[in-house]
Amino acid sequence: MAFNVLIVDDSSTMRAVVKKAIRVSGFDVGEYREAADGQEALETLRRHWVDVVLTDIHMPRLNGLELVAKMREDELLNSIPVIMVSTEGSEKKVQESIRLGASGYIQKPFHPEQIRRTLSQVMGEAQEGQKNDSAAPEGSDF
Amino acid sequence: MIQPHLKEAISRVMETMFFLPVQFAEGPRTLGQWLPCDATVLEAFIDFRAHRSGRGFLLVPAPCVREMAANFLGLPQAEVSEEQAQDTLKEAVNMMMGQMLSLLDRGGGYALGIPRFGGPADLSKFQEGQSPVAVLAFETGNTHLAAGVIES
């Protein structure tokens, strides 16, 4: 099953590198979308269906942590997994990201295999969540 | 204290993101002696706040910046734009200093600034004795590079 991916980073070069790493990793992607900051990412998410977001943390206008927090508050966007991709890899930053609603964290530098492993884990968990949400409750008419 | 972590950070970043294994120079030398004099050496830097504050810098000859960018992006060198080359150098110093700081302080008591492209490097400002400096000279198969930290 191919997933639609949104890559968020204020560096167009870094967006291209993340895209290349996903391609090299072999993860099955249907469509790539890009955004230069959190604000642009929200605008993109409201116009296009995206299955997973990979975002840098430090960006102008709306940073990656603010983006994930806003997505979790939005009932249309709150089920979309978000993976942080950042040079910072401290336990403090990782925990803060999880607390705000991130589903995964990749520290730069990264191998394509790390991208694939994290995406597979996160998307596998996301699909499991969707199955549980759509299961008919006992005693229903379905 | 900084040097072993910076060394590890440089190795990891150069190999993982730029596919350029490096070897570190042994023994004292000046940057003027180490860096090539027949190519423009470009600089990127990033400020940080940690237990002590400072600035991390990376010095790379221009042809090597292009090689790094090509490897980074998976493009032929001839297709790498000036913007991509500068972005690559900025990302390299960003990742090196980020790795170094996370190795020094796993608790995360540090903050990284925004990486900046400094253009052609003025090597005179890195002379020892002018300010506390940790400098590492290293090489790929083709060229000599340097990175270090100036503490403020």
PDB file of C-alpha atoms in Angstrom:
ATOM      1  CA  MET A   1       0.000   0.000   0.000  1.00  0.00           C
ATOM      2  CA  ALA A   2       1.476   3.384  -1.037  1.00  0.00           C
ATOM      3  CA  PHE A   3       1.395   6.286   1.435  1.00  0.00           C
ATOM      4  CA  ASN A   4       1.247  10.020   0.765  1.00  0.00           C
ATOM      5  CA  VAL A   5       4.052  11.831   2.580  1.00  0.00           C
ATOM      6  CA  LEU A   6       4.453  15.484   3.563  1.00  0.00           C
ATOM      7  CA  ILE A   7       8.035  16.673   4.187  1.00  0.00           C
ATOM      8  CA  VAL A   8       8.393  19.891   6.185  1.00  0.00           C
ATOM      9  CA  ASP A   9      11.707  21.772   6.432  1.00  0.00           C
ATOM     10  CA  ASP A  10      12.750  25.363   5.771  1.00  0.00           C
ATOM     11  CA  SER A  11      15.691  24.093   3.684  1.00  0.00           C
ATOM     12  CA  SER A  12      14.710  22.915   0.194  1.00  0.00           C
ATOM     13  CA  THR A  13      17.985  20.983   0.131  1.00  0.00           C
ATOM     14  CA  MET A  14      17.106  19.116   3.318  1.00  0.00           C
ATOM     15  CA  ARG A  15      13.609  18.343   1.971  1.00  0.00           C
ATOM     16  CA  ALA A  16      15.248  16.834  -1.123  1.00  0.00           C
ATOM     17  CA  VAL A  17      17.596  14.792   1.071  1.00  0.00           C
ATOM     18  CA  VAL A  18      14.745  13.387   3.176  1.00  0.00           C
ATOM     19  CA  LYS A  19      12.816  12.582  -0.004  1.00  0.00           C
ATOM     20  CA  LYS A  20      15.853  10.817  -1.447  1.00  0.00           C
ATOM     21  CA  ALA A  21      16.369   8.859   1.783  1.00  0.00           C
ATOM     22  CA  ILE A  22      12.728   7.671   1.728  1.00  0.00           C
ATOM     23  CA  ARG A  23      13.070   6.611  -1.934  1.00  0.00           C
ATOM     24  CA  VAL A  24      16.354   4.782  -1.280  1.00  0.00           C
ATOM     25  CA  SER A  25      14.850   3.092   1.785  1.00  0.00           C
ATOM     26  CA  GLY A  26      12.234   1.412  -0.430  1.00  0.00           C
ATOM     27  CA  PHE A  27       9.290   2.659   1.604  1.00  0.00           C
ATOM     28  CA  ASP A  28       6.219   2.654  -0.647  1.00  0.00           C
ATOM     29  CA  VAL A  29       5.219   6.277  -1.327  1.00  0.00           C
ATOM     30  CA  GLY A  30       2.324   7.348  -3.533  1.00  0.00           C
ATOM     31  CA  GLU A  31       2.778  11.093  -3.525  1.00  0.00           C
ATOM     32  CA  TYR A  32       5.339  13.470  -1.968  1.00  0.00           C
ATOM     33  CA  ARG A  33       4.318  16.925  -0.818  1.00  0.00           C
ATOM     34  CA  GLU A  34       6.582  19.581   0.659  1.00  0.00           C
ATOM     35  CA  ALA A  35       6.229  22.592   2.924  1.00  0.00           C
ATOM     36  CA  ALA A  36       8.790  25.171   4.058  1.00  0.00           C
ATOM     37  CA  ASP A  37       7.391  25.650   7.547  1.00  0.00           C
ATOM     38  CA  GLY A  38       4.629  24.582   9.893  1.00  0.00           C
ATOM     39  CA  GLN A  39       2.142  27.171   8.634  1.00  0.00           C
ATOM     40  CA  GLU A  40       2.541  26.053   5.028  1.00  0.00           C
ATOM     41  CA  ALA A  41       2.273  22.444   6.209  1.00  0.00           C
ATOM     42  CA  LEU A  42      -1.116  23.116   7.828  1.00  0.00           C
ATOM     43  CA  GLU A  43      -2.355  24.784   4.646  1.00  0.00           C
ATOM     44  CA  THR A  44      -1.193  21.776   2.602  1.00  0.00           C
ATOM     45  CA  LEU A  45      -2.798  19.312   5.027  1.00  0.00           C
ATOM     46  CA  ARG A  46      -6.139  21.089   4.740  1.00  0.00           C
ATOM     47  CA  ARG A  47      -6.073  20.820   0.928  1.00  0.00           C
ATOM     48  CA  HIS A  48      -4.532  17.400   0.302  1.00  0.00           C
ATOM     49  CA  TRP A  49      -4.766  13.977   1.863  1.00  0.00           C
ATOM     50  CA  VAL A  50      -1.499  13.004   3.596  1.00  0.00           C
ATOM     51  CA  ASP A  51      -0.818   9.756   5.432  1.00  0.00           C
ATOM     52  CA  VAL A  52       2.287  10.791   7.348  1.00  0.00           C
ATOM     53  CA  VAL A  53       4.257  13.978   8.056  1.00  0.00           C
ATOM     54  CA  LEU A  54       8.027  14.208   8.498  1.00  0.00           C
ATOM     55  CA  THR A  55       9.033  17.548   9.955  1.00  0.00           C
ATOM     56  CA  ASP A  56      12.088  19.437  11.106  1.00  0.00           C
ATOM     57  CA  ILE A  57      11.769  21.206  14.433  1.00  0.00           C
ATOM     58  CA  HIS A  58      13.409  24.608  13.971  1.00  0.00           C
ATOM     59  CA  MET A  59      11.512  26.563  11.301  1.00  0.00           C
ATOM     60  CA  PRO A  60      10.140  30.094  10.966  1.00  0.00           C
ATOM     61  CA  ARG A  61       6.438  31.010  11.349  1.00  0.00           C
ATOM     62  CA  LEU A  62       5.378  27.692  12.955  1.00  0.00           C
ATOM     63  CA  ASN A  63       8.052  25.270  14.150  1.00  0.00           C
ATOM     64  CA  GLY A  64       7.774  21.485  14.108  1.00  0.00           C
ATOM     65  CA  LEU A  65       6.646  21.136  17.713  1.00  0.00           C
ATOM     66  CA  GLU A  66       3.979  23.817  17.254  1.00  0.00           C
ATOM     67  CA  LEU A  67       2.858  22.044  14.070  1.00  0.00           C
ATOM     68  CA  VAL A  68       2.334  18.705  15.769  1.00  0.00           C
ATOM     69  CA  ALA A  69       0.513  20.366  18.685  1.00  0.00           C
ATOM     70  CA  LYS A  70      -1.838  22.175  16.276  1.00  0.00           C
ATOM     71  CA  MET A  71      -2.477  18.972  14.323  1.00  0.00           C
ATOM     72  CA  ARG A  72      -3.461  17.157  17.532  1.00  0.00           C
ATOM     73  CA  GLU A  73      -5.998  19.898  18.312  1.00  0.00           C
ATOM     74  CA  ASP A  74      -7.572  19.630  14.853  1.00  0.00           C
ATOM     75  CA  GLU A  75     -10.160  16.850  14.483  1.00  0.00           C
ATOM     76  CA  LEU A  76      -9.438  16.532  10.742  1.00  0.00           C
ATOM     77  CA  LEU A  77      -5.679  16.222  11.232  1.00  0.00           C
ATOM     78  CA  ASN A  78      -5.210  14.622  14.630  1.00  0.00           C
ATOM     79  CA  SER A  79      -4.981  11.041  13.367  1.00  0.00           C
ATOM     80  CA  ILE A  80      -2.132  11.768  10.935  1.00  0.00           C
ATOM     81  CA  PRO A  81       1.168  10.481  12.370  1.00  0.00           C
ATOM     82  CA  VAL A  82       4.024  12.992  12.652  1.00  0.00           C
ATOM     83  CA  ILE A  83       7.696  12.020  12.713  1.00  0.00           C
ATOM     84  CA  MET A  84      10.239  14.607  13.889  1.00  0.00           C
ATOM     85  CA  VAL A  85      13.507  14.765  11.907  1.00  0.00           C
ATOM     86  CA  SER A  86      16.061  16.930  13.697  1.00  0.00           C
ATOM     87  CA  THR A  87      19.714  17.495  14.547  1.00  0.00           C
ATOM     88  CA  GLU A  88      18.696  17.584  18.200  1.00  0.00           C
ATOM     89  CA  GLY A  89      18.425  14.144  19.734  1.00  0.00           C
ATOM     90  CA  SER A  90      18.365  14.742  23.452  1.00  0.00           C
ATOM     91  CA  GLU A  91      16.023  12.733  25.635  1.00  0.00           C
ATOM     92  CA  LYS A  92      14.413  16.031  26.656  1.00  0.00           C
ATOM     93  CA  LYS A  93      13.550  16.955  23.070  1.00  0.00           C
ATOM     94  CA  VAL A  94      12.315  13.465  22.210  1.00  0.00           C
ATOM     95  CA  GLN A  95      10.042  13.372  25.288  1.00  0.00           C
ATOM     96  CA  GLU A  96       8.735  16.860  24.551  1.00  0.00           C
ATOM     97  CA  SER A  97       7.894  15.776  20.999  1.00  0.00           C
ATOM     98  CA  ILE A  98       6.060  12.670  22.208  1.00  0.00           C
ATOM     99  CA  ARG A  99       4.173  14.676  24.826  1.00  0.00           C
ATOM    100  CA  LEU A 100       2.962  17.046  22.122  1.00  0.00           C
ATOM    101  CA  GLY A 101       1.819  14.136  19.963  1.00  0.00           C
ATOM    102  CA  ALA A 102       4.710  13.055  17.701  1.00  0.00           C
ATOM    103  CA  SER A 103       4.677   9.384  16.720  1.00  0.00           C
ATOM    104  CA  GLY A 104       8.380   9.020  15.969  1.00  0.00           C
ATOM    105  CA  TYR A 105      11.733  10.792  16.118  1.00  0.00           C
ATOM    106  CA  ILE A 106      14.751  10.544  13.811  1.00  0.00           C
ATOM    107  CA  GLN A 107      17.978  12.340  14.643  1.00  0.00           C
ATOM    108  CA  LYS A 108      20.214  13.613  11.839  1.00  0.00           C
ATOM    109  CA  PRO A 109      22.489  12.169  10.533  1.00  0.00           C
ATOM    110  CA  PHE A 110      20.383   9.176   9.545  1.00  0.00           C
ATOM    111  CA  HIS A 111      20.660   6.132   7.314  1.00  0.00           C
ATOM    112  CA  PRO A 112      17.784   5.446   4.870  1.00  0.00           C
ATOM    113  CA  GLU A 113      17.181   2.241   6.845  1.00  0.00           C
ATOM    114  CA  GLN A 114      16.318   4.316   9.937  1.00  0.00           C
ATOM    115  CA  ILE A 115      13.758   6.236   7.895  1.00  0.00           C
ATOM    116  CA  ARG A 116      12.216   3.014   6.579  1.00  0.00           C
ATOM    117  CA  ARG A 117      12.135   1.387  10.006  1.00  0.00           C
ATOM    118  CA  THR A 118      10.508   4.405  11.664  1.00  0.00           C
ATOM    119  CA  LEU A 119       7.996   4.907   8.854  1.00  0.00           C
ATOM    120  CA  SER A 120       7.063   1.209   8.854  1.00  0.00           C
ATOM    121  CA  GLN A 121       6.658   1.180  12.617  1.00  0.00           C
ATOM    122  CA  VAL A 122       4.625   4.381  12.716  1.00  0.00           C
ATOM    123  CA  MET A 123       2.424   3.507   9.737  1.00  0.00           C
ATOM    124  CA  GLY A 124       1.909  -0.021  11.049  1.00  0.00           C
ATOM    125  CA  GLU A 125       0.734   1.426  14.360  1.00  0.00           C
ATOM    126  CA  ALA A 126      -1.453   3.993  12.549  1.00  0.00           C
ATOM    127  CA  GLN A 127      -3.121   1.269  10.492  1.00  0.00           C
ATOM    128  CA  GLU A 128      -3.694  -0.792  13.653  1.00  0.00           C
ATOM    129  CA  GLY A 129      -5.356   2.208  15.263  1.00  0.00           C
ATOM    130  CA  GLN A 130      -7.649   2.706  12.275  1.00  0.00           C
ATOM    131  CA  LYS A 131      -8.693  -0.991  12.358  1.00  0.00           C
ATOM    132  CA  ASN A 132      -9.583  -0.731  16.057  1.00  0.00           C
ATOM    133  CA  ASP A 133     -11.549   2.496  15.498  1.00  0.00           C
ATOM    134  CA  SER A 134     -13.591   0.981  12.668  1.00  0.00           C
ATOM    135  CA  ALA A 135     -14.359  -2.348  14.437  1.00  0.00           C
ATOM    136  CA  ALA A 136     -18.088  -2.659  15.052  1.00  0.00           C
ATOM    137  CA  PRO A 137     -18.995  -2.536  18.747  1.00  0.00           C
ATOM    138  CA  GLU A 138     -20.632  -5.629  20.279  1.00  0.00           C
ATOM    139  CA  GLY A 139     -24.395  -5.645  20.010  1.00  0.00           C
ATOM    140  CA  SER A 140     -24.444  -3.187  17.070  1.00  0.00           C
ATOM    141  CA  ASP A 141     -26.626  -3.578  13.973  1.00  0.00           C
ATOM    142  CA  PHE A 142     -23.645  -3.962  11.594  1.00  0.00           C
TER     143      PHE A 142
ATOM    144  CA  MET B   1      36.479  17.084  26.572  1.00  0.00           C
ATOM    145  CA  ILE B   2      35.020  18.466  23.335  1.00  0.00           C
ATOM    146  CA  GLN B   3      37.537  16.977  20.893  1.00  0.00           C
ATOM    147  CA  PRO B   4      36.645  13.254  21.124  1.00  0.00           C
ATOM    148  CA  HIS B   5      32.919  14.027  20.769  1.00  0.00           C
ATOM    149  CA  LEU B   6      33.538  16.417  17.889  1.00  0.00           C
ATOM    150  CA  LYS B   7      35.692  13.775  16.211  1.00  0.00           C
ATOM    151  CA  GLU B   8      32.907  11.197  16.500  1.00  0.00           C
ATOM    152  CA  ALA B   9      30.326  13.685  15.283  1.00  0.00           C
ATOM    153  CA  ILE B  10      32.411  14.619  12.217  1.00  0.00           C
ATOM    154  CA  SER B  11      32.981  10.959  11.320  1.00  0.00           C
ATOM    155  CA  ARG B  12      29.319  10.046  11.653  1.00  0.00           C
ATOM    156  CA  VAL B  13      28.043  12.999   9.639  1.00  0.00           C
ATOM    157  CA  MET B  14      30.616  12.770   6.838  1.00  0.00           C
ATOM    158  CA  GLU B  15      30.099   9.028   6.379  1.00  0.00           C
ATOM    159  CA  THR B  16      26.347   8.798   6.883  1.00  0.00           C
ATOM    160  CA  MET B  17      25.122  11.841   4.973  1.00  0.00           C
ATOM    161  CA  PHE B  18      27.961  12.584   2.550  1.00  0.00           C
ATOM    162  CA  PHE B  19      29.405   9.094   1.991  1.00  0.00           C
ATOM    163  CA  LEU B  20      32.909  10.454   2.616  1.00  0.00           C
ATOM    164  CA  PRO B  21      34.873   8.522   5.250  1.00  0.00           C
ATOM    165  CA  VAL B  22      37.467  10.764   6.880  1.00  0.00           C
ATOM    166  CA  GLN B  23      40.816  10.416   8.593  1.00  0.00           C
ATOM    167  CA  PHE B  24      42.010  12.831  11.230  1.00  0.00           C
ATOM    168  CA  ALA B  25      45.416  14.487  11.057  1.00  0.00           C
ATOM    169  CA  GLU B  26      47.909  13.732  13.783  1.00  0.00           C
ATOM    170  CA  GLY B  27      50.120  16.320  15.408  1.00  0.00           C
ATOM    171  CA  PRO B  28      49.939  20.103  15.668  1.00  0.00           C
ATOM    172  CA  ARG B  29      49.610  22.231  12.571  1.00  0.00           C
ATOM    173  CA  THR B  30      48.118  25.542  11.576  1.00  0.00           C
ATOM    174  CA  LEU B  31      45.031  25.774   9.420  1.00  0.00           C
ATOM    175  CA  GLY B  32      47.082  27.629   6.848  1.00  0.00           C
ATOM    176  CA  GLN B  33      49.414  24.643   6.608  1.00  0.00           C
ATOM    177  CA  TRP B  34      46.575  22.103   6.517  1.00  0.00           C
ATOM    178  CA  LEU B  35      43.964  23.619   4.207  1.00  0.00           C
ATOM    179  CA  PRO B  36      44.716  23.824   0.468  1.00  0.00           C
ATOM    180  CA  CYS B  37      46.024  27.177  -0.748  1.00  0.00           C
ATOM    181  CA  ASP B  38      44.988  26.548  -4.361  1.00  0.00           C
ATOM    182  CA  ALA B  39      41.214  26.564  -3.726  1.00  0.00           C
ATOM    183  CA  THR B  40      38.783  28.895  -1.995  1.00  0.00           C
ATOM    184  CA  VAL B  41      37.959  27.545   1.448  1.00  0.00           C
ATOM    185  CA  LEU B  42      34.335  28.121   2.432  1.00  0.00           C
ATOM    186  CA  GLU B  43      33.017  28.440   5.950  1.00  0.00           C
ATOM    187  CA  ALA B  44      29.757  27.620   7.700  1.00  0.00           C
ATOM    188  CA  PHE B  45      29.118  28.243  11.367  1.00  0.00           C
ATOM    189  CA  ILE B  46      26.507  27.840  14.057  1.00  0.00           C
ATOM    190  CA  ASP B  47      26.222  29.361  17.504  1.00  0.00           C
ATOM    191  CA  PHE B  48      25.180  27.289  20.483  1.00  0.00           C
ATOM    192  CA  ARG B  49      24.364  27.696  24.163  1.00  0.00           C
ATOM    193  CA  ALA B  50      25.304  24.868  26.491  1.00  0.00           C
ATOM    194  CA  HIS B  51      27.159  24.493  29.766  1.00  0.00           C
ATOM    195  CA  ARG B  52      29.489  26.842  27.928  1.00  0.00           C
ATOM    196  CA  SER B  53      28.475  28.862  24.876  1.00  0.00           C
ATOM    197  CA  GLY B  54      30.299  29.082  21.618  1.00  0.00           C
ATOM    198  CA  ARG B  55      30.371  28.804  17.874  1.00  0.00           C
ATOM    199  CA  GLY B  56      31.023  25.705  15.815  1.00  0.00           C
ATOM    200  CA  PHE B  57      32.633  26.132  12.429  1.00  0.00           C
ATOM    201  CA  LEU B  58      33.368  24.000   9.384  1.00  0.00           C
ATOM    202  CA  LEU B  59      35.954  24.863   6.723  1.00  0.00           C
ATOM    203  CA  VAL B  60      35.741  23.079   3.372  1.00  0.00           C
ATOM    204  CA  PRO B  61      37.424  23.805   0.011  1.00  0.00           C
ATOM    205  CA  ALA B  62      34.845  24.809  -2.584  1.00  0.00           C
ATOM    206  CA  PRO B  63      35.278  21.746  -4.857  1.00  0.00           C
ATOM    207  CA  CYS B  64      34.684  19.466  -1.847  1.00  0.00           C
ATOM    208  CA  VAL B  65      31.517  21.386  -0.926  1.00  0.00           C
ATOM    209  CA  ARG B  66      30.213  20.570  -4.371  1.00  0.00           C
ATOM    210  CA  GLU B  67      31.148  16.900  -3.962  1.00  0.00           C
ATOM    211  CA  MET B  68      29.414  16.789  -0.569  1.00  0.00           C
ATOM    212  CA  ALA B  69      26.283  18.404  -2.026  1.00  0.00           C
ATOM    213  CA  ALA B  70      26.199  15.965  -4.948  1.00  0.00           C
ATOM    214  CA  ASN B  71      26.471  12.988  -2.572  1.00  0.00           C
ATOM    215  CA  PHE B  72      23.962  14.522  -0.158  1.00  0.00           C
ATOM    216  CA  LEU B  73      21.350  15.047  -2.863  1.00  0.00           C
ATOM    217  CA  GLY B  74      22.176  12.115  -5.126  1.00  0.00           C
ATOM    218  CA  LEU B  75      22.918  14.425  -8.077  1.00  0.00           C
ATOM    219  CA  PRO B  76      25.796  14.762 -10.552  1.00  0.00           C
ATOM    220  CA  GLN B  77      28.176  17.517  -9.380  1.00  0.00           C
ATOM    221  CA  ALA B  78      27.452  19.591 -12.486  1.00  0.00           C
ATOM    222  CA  GLU B  79      23.776  19.823 -11.476  1.00  0.00           C
ATOM    223  CA  VAL B  80      24.404  21.150  -7.967  1.00  0.00           C
ATOM    224  CA  SER B  81      23.339  24.792  -7.655  1.00  0.00           C
ATOM    225  CA  GLU B  82      25.122  27.452  -5.609  1.00  0.00           C
ATOM    226  CA  GLU B  83      22.187  27.507  -3.186  1.00  0.00           C
ATOM    227  CA  GLN B  84      22.315  23.739  -2.726  1.00  0.00           C
ATOM    228  CA  ALA B  85      26.072  23.874  -2.120  1.00  0.00           C
ATOM    229  CA  GLN B  86      25.677  26.556   0.546  1.00  0.00           C
ATOM    230  CA  ASP B  87      22.730  24.742   2.142  1.00  0.00           C
ATOM    231  CA  THR B  88      24.792  21.561   2.253  1.00  0.00           C
ATOM    232  CA  LEU B  89      27.647  23.247   4.101  1.00  0.00           C
ATOM    233  CA  LYS B  90      25.190  24.794   6.573  1.00  0.00           C
ATOM    234  CA  GLU B  91      23.485  21.440   7.165  1.00  0.00           C
ATOM    235  CA  ALA B  92      26.853  19.774   7.645  1.00  0.00           C
ATOM    236  CA  VAL B  93      27.925  22.155  10.429  1.00  0.00           C
ATOM    237  CA  ASN B  94      24.416  21.960  11.918  1.00  0.00           C
ATOM    238  CA  MET B  95      24.545  18.156  12.103  1.00  0.00           C
ATOM    239  CA  MET B  96      28.156  18.022  13.336  1.00  0.00           C
ATOM    240  CA  MET B  97      27.550  20.441  16.194  1.00  0.00           C
ATOM    241  CA  GLY B  98      24.158  18.906  16.993  1.00  0.00           C
ATOM    242  CA  GLN B  99      25.768  15.465  17.262  1.00  0.00           C
ATOM    243  CA  MET B 100      28.676  16.794  19.304  1.00  0.00           C
ATOM    244  CA  LEU B 101      26.375  18.539  21.763  1.00  0.00           C
ATOM    245  CA  SER B 102      24.074  15.543  22.120  1.00  0.00           C
ATOM    246  CA  LEU B 103      27.118  13.350  22.852  1.00  0.00           C
ATOM    247  CA  LEU B 104      28.381  15.896  25.412  1.00  0.00           C
ATOM    248  CA  ASP B 105      25.016  16.385  27.094  1.00  0.00           C
ATOM    249  CA  ARG B 106      22.468  13.609  26.591  1.00  0.00           C
ATOM    250  CA  GLY B 107      20.083  15.398  28.909  1.00  0.00           C
ATOM    251  CA  GLY B 108      19.571  18.089  26.320  1.00  0.00           C
ATOM    252  CA  GLY B 109      20.707  21.141  28.228  1.00  0.00           C
ATOM    253  CA  TYR B 110      21.806  22.974  25.094  1.00  0.00           C
ATOM    254  CA  ALA B 111      20.353  25.074  22.335  1.00  0.00           C
ATOM    255  CA  LEU B 112      21.565  25.316  18.757  1.00  0.00           C
ATOM    256  CA  GLY B 113      21.258  28.472  16.713  1.00  0.00           C
ATOM    257  CA  ILE B 114      20.605  28.762  12.997  1.00  0.00           C
ATOM    258  CA  PRO B 115      23.464  27.594  10.750  1.00  0.00           C
ATOM    259  CA  ARG B 116      24.973  30.327   8.591  1.00  0.00           C
ATOM    260  CA  PHE B 117      27.035  30.319   5.426  1.00  0.00           C
ATOM    261  CA  GLY B 118      30.115  32.458   6.010  1.00  0.00           C
ATOM    262  CA  GLY B 119      31.520  32.602   2.468  1.00  0.00           C
ATOM    263  CA  PRO B 120      35.300  32.465   1.916  1.00  0.00           C
ATOM    264  CA  ALA B 121      36.980  31.762   5.238  1.00  0.00           C
ATOM    265  CA  ASP B 122      39.315  34.215   6.959  1.00  0.00           C
ATOM    266  CA  LEU B 123      41.780  31.781   8.482  1.00  0.00           C
ATOM    267  CA  SER B 124      43.519  34.447  10.564  1.00  0.00           C
ATOM    268  CA  LYS B 125      40.618  34.511  13.052  1.00  0.00           C
ATOM    269  CA  PHE B 126      41.229  30.856  13.941  1.00  0.00           C
ATOM    270  CA  GLN B 127      44.818  31.301  15.073  1.00  0.00           C
ATOM    271  CA  GLU B 128      45.484  29.764  18.468  1.00  0.00           C
ATOM    272  CA  GLY B 129      45.845  32.158  21.289  1.00  0.00           C
ATOM    273  CA  GLN B 130      43.261  34.609  19.995  1.00  0.00           C
ATOM    274  CA  SER B 131      40.362  32.826  21.679  1.00  0.00           C
ATOM    275  CA  PRO B 132      39.843  29.339  23.145  1.00  0.00           C
ATOM    276  CA  VAL B 133      39.680  27.040  20.152  1.00  0.00           C
ATOM    277  CA  ALA B 134      39.286  23.329  19.590  1.00  0.00           C
ATOM    278  CA  VAL B 135      40.210  22.487  16.019  1.00  0.00           C
ATOM    279  CA  LEU B 136      40.213  19.184  14.187  1.00  0.00           C
ATOM    280  CA  ALA B 137      41.991  18.774  10.868  1.00  0.00           C
ATOM    281  CA  PHE B 138      40.712  15.896   8.758  1.00  0.00           C
ATOM    282  CA  GLU B 139      40.742  14.658   5.194  1.00  0.00           C
ATOM    283  CA  THR B 140      38.665  12.728   2.730  1.00  0.00           C
ATOM    284  CA  GLY B 141      40.379  10.820  -0.052  1.00  0.00           C
ATOM    285  CA  ASN B 142      40.679  14.039  -2.069  1.00  0.00           C
ATOM    286  CA  THR B 143      41.074  17.033   0.170  1.00  0.00           C
ATOM    287  CA  HIS B 144      41.745  18.578   3.551  1.00  0.00           C
ATOM    288  CA  LEU B 145      39.018  20.042   5.755  1.00  0.00           C
ATOM    289  CA  ALA B 146      38.768  21.411   9.283  1.00  0.00           C
ATOM    290  CA  ALA B 147      36.140  21.911  11.948  1.00  0.00           C
ATOM    291  CA  GLY B 148      36.177  23.242  15.464  1.00  0.00           C
ATOM    292  CA  VAL B 149      34.662  25.226  18.238  1.00  0.00           C
ATOM    293  CA  ILE B 150      35.327  28.729  19.462  1.00  0.00           C
ATOM    294  CA  GLU B 151      34.099  29.196  22.996  1.00  0.00           C
ATOM    295  CA  SER B 152      32.668  32.561  23.977  1.00  0.00           C
TER     296      SER B 152
END
